[in-house]
Short mmCIF file of C-alpha atoms in Angstrom, two decimals:
data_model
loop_
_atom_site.label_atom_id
_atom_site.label_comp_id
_atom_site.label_asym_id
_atom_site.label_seq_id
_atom_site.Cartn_x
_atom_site.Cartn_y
_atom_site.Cartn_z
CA UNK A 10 -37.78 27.47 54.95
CA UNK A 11 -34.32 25.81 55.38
CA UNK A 12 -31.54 26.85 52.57
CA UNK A 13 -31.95 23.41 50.64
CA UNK A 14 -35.73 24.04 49.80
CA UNK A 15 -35.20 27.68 48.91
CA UNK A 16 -32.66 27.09 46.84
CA UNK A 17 -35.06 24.05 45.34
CA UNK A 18 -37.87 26.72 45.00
CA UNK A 19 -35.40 28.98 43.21
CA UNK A 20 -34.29 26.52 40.54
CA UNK A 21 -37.97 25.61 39.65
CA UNK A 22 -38.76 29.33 39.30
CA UNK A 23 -35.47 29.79 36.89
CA UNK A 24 -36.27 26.64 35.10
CA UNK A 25 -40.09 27.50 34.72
CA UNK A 26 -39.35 31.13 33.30
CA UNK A 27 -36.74 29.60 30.62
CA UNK A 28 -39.05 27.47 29.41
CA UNK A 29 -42.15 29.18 29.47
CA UNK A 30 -40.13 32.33 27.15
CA UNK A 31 -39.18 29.59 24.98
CA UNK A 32 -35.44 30.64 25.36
CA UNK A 33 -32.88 27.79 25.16
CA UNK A 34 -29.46 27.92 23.90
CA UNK A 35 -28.66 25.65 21.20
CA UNK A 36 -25.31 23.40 21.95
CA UNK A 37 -24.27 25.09 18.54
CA UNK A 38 -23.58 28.75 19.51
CA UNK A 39 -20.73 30.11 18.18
CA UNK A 40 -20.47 27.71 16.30
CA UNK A 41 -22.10 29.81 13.24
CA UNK A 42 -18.65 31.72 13.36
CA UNK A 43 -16.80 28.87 12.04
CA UNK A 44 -15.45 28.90 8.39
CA UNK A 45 -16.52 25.45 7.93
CA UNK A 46 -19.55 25.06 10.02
CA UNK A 47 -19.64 21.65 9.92
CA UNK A 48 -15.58 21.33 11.23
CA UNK A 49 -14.07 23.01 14.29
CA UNK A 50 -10.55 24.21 13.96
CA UNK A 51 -9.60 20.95 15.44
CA UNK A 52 -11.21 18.93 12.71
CA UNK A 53 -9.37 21.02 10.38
CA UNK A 54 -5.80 20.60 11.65
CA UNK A 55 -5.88 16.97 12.22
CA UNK A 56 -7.22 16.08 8.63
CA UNK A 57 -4.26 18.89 7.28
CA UNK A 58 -2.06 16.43 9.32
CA UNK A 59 -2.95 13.13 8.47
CA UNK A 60 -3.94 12.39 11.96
CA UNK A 61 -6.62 9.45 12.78
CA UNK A 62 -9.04 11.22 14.62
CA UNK A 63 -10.31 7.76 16.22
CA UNK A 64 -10.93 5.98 12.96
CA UNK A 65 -9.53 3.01 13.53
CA UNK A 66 -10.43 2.55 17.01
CA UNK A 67 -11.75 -0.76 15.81
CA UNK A 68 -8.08 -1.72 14.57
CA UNK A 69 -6.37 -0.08 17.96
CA UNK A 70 -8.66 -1.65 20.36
CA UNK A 71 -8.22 -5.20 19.00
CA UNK A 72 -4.59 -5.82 18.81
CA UNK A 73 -3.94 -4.43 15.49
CA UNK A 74 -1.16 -1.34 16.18
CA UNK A 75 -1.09 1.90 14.90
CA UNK A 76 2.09 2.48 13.00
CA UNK A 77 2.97 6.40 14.28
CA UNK A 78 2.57 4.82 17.96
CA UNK A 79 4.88 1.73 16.95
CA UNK A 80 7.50 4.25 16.31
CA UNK A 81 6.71 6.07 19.33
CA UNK A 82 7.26 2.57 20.94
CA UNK A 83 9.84 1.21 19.28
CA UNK A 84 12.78 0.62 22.07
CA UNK A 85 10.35 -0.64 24.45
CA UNK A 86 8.60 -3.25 21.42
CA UNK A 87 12.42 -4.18 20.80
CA UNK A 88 11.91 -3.31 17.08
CA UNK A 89 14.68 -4.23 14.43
CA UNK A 90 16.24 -2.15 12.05
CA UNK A 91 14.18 -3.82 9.02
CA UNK A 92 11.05 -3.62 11.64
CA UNK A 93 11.43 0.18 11.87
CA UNK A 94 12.27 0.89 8.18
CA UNK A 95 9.02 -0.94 6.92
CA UNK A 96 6.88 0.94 9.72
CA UNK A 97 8.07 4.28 9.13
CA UNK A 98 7.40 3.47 5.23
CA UNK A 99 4.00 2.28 6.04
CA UNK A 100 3.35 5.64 8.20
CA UNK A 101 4.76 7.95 4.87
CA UNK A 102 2.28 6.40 2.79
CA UNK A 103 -0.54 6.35 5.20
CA UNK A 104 0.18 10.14 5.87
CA UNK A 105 0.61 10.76 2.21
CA UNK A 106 -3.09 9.50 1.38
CA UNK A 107 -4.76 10.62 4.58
CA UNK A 108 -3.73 14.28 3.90
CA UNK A 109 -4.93 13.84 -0.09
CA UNK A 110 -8.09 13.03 1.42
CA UNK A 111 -8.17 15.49 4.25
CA UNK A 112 -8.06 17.93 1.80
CA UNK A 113 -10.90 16.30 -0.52
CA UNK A 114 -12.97 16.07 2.59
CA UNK A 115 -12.46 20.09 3.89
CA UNK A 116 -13.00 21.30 0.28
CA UNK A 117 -16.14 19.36 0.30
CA UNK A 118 -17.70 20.58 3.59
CA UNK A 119 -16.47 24.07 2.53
CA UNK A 120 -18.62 23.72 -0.39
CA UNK A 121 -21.72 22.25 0.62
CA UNK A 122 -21.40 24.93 3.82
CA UNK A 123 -21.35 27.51 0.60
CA UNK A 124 -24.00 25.91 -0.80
CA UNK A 125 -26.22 26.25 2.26
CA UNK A 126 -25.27 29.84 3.12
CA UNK A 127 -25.90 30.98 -0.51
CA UNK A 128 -29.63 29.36 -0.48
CA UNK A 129 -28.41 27.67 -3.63
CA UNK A 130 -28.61 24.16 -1.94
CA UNK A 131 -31.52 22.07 -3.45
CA UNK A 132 -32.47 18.41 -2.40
CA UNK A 133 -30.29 16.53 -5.60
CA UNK A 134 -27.31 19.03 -4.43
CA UNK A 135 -27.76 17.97 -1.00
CA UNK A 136 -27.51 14.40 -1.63
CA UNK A 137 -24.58 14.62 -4.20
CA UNK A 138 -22.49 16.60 -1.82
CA UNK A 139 -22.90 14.38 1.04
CA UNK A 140 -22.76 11.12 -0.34
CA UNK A 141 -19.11 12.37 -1.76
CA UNK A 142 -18.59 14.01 1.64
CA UNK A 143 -19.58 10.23 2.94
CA UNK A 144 -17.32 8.34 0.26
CA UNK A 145 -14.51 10.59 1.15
CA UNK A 146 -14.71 10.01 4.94
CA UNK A 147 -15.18 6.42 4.36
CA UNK A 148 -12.13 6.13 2.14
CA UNK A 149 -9.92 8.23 4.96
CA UNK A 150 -11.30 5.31 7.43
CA UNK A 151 -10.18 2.47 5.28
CA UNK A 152 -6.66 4.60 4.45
CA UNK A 153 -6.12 3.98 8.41
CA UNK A 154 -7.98 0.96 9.25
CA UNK A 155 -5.83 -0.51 6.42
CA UNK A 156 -2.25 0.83 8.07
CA UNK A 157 -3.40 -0.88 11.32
CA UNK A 158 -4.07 -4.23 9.53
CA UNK A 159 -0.22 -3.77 7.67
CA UNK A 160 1.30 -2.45 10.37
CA UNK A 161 0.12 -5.66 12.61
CA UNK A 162 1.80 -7.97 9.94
CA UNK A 163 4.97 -6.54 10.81
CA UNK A 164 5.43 -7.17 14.49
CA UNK A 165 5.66 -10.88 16.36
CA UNK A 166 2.89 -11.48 18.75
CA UNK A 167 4.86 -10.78 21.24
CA UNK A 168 5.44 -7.39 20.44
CA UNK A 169 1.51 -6.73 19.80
CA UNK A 170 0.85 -7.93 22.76
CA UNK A 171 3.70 -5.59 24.30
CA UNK A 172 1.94 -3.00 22.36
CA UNK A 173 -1.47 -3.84 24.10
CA UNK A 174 0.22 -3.66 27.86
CA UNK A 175 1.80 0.05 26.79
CA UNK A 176 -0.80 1.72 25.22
CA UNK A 177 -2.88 0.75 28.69
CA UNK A 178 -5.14 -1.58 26.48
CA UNK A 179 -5.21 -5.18 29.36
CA UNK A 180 -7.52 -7.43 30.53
CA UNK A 181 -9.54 -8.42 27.33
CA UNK A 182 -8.96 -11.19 25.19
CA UNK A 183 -7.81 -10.21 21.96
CA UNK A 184 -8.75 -11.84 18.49
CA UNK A 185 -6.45 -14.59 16.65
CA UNK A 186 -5.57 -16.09 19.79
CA UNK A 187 -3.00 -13.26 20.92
CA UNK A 188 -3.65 -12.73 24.80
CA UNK A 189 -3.39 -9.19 26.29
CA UNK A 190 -1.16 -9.35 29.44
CA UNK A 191 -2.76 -7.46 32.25
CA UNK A 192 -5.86 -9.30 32.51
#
């Protein structure tokens, strides 16, 4: 038997004994140690920080700039004084309101997470905390989604499309007629 068949043979015998015990391992393990099961220490941080987790990827992706990365940007978008002032305003506020509802949104997992390892959860519990779990995430979405859309009224099309080109984003046709360079 040459070494690729054995070492087929082997793998089927492994497989075959794994699931005939019934023994899998869940892609959640160690993930019961969590304080929040429902949020890695990630999650945490970046809702403590106001940060936009990939929320307003539809905003990002279609021309409409993200205001922290504008700043990040700004020598190379040619940004003027009253340009930078109005961005870094917009970002204050956004930040100001994301990490209100950060907060709202990790006090809300914590206590539905309570609720479930109490055994005090119930089905009208279970619905009330998630849809304000829901309402809450939705409302952090529109806090940045919104941002995008104010931040995009403050730059020329020439500097949203120099956006586009820096953040790597080329070759697509964006929407309102500005045309990503690169493609």
């Amino acid at each position: 038997m040459n070494r690729t068949a054995l070492f087929a043979s082997l793998v089927a015998i492994v497989a075959s004994t794994a699931i005939s015990t019934g023994q899998t391992t869940s892609p959640y393990a160690g993930q019961e140690q969590r304080t929040i099961k429902a949020l890695s220490d990630q999650d945490i941080r970046e809702l403590l920080d106001g940060r936009g987790m990939g929320l307003a990827k539809a905003a990002e992706l279609n021309s409409y700039p993200g205001q922290l990365h504008v700043l990040q940007l700004a020598d190379q978008l040619g940004l003027s004084d009253a340009q930078r002032k109005a961005t870094e305003s917009l970002y204050a506020n956004m930040r100001e309101r994301a990490l209100s509802i950060g907060r709202q949104i990790i006090d809300a997992e914590r206590a539905l997470d309570r609720a479930f390892a109490d055994g005090r959860i119930d089905p009208a519990m279970l619905r009330s905390q998630v849809d304000a779990i829901a309402i809450l995430q939705g409302n952090l979405r529109v806090v940045h989604l919104e941002t995008h859309l104010a931040q995009r009224s403050l730059l020329t099309p020439e500097q949203i499309s120099r956006y586009d080109v820096l953040r790597g984003y080329g070759g697509n046709e964006a929407p309102h007629g500005t045309r990503r360079h690169g493609g």
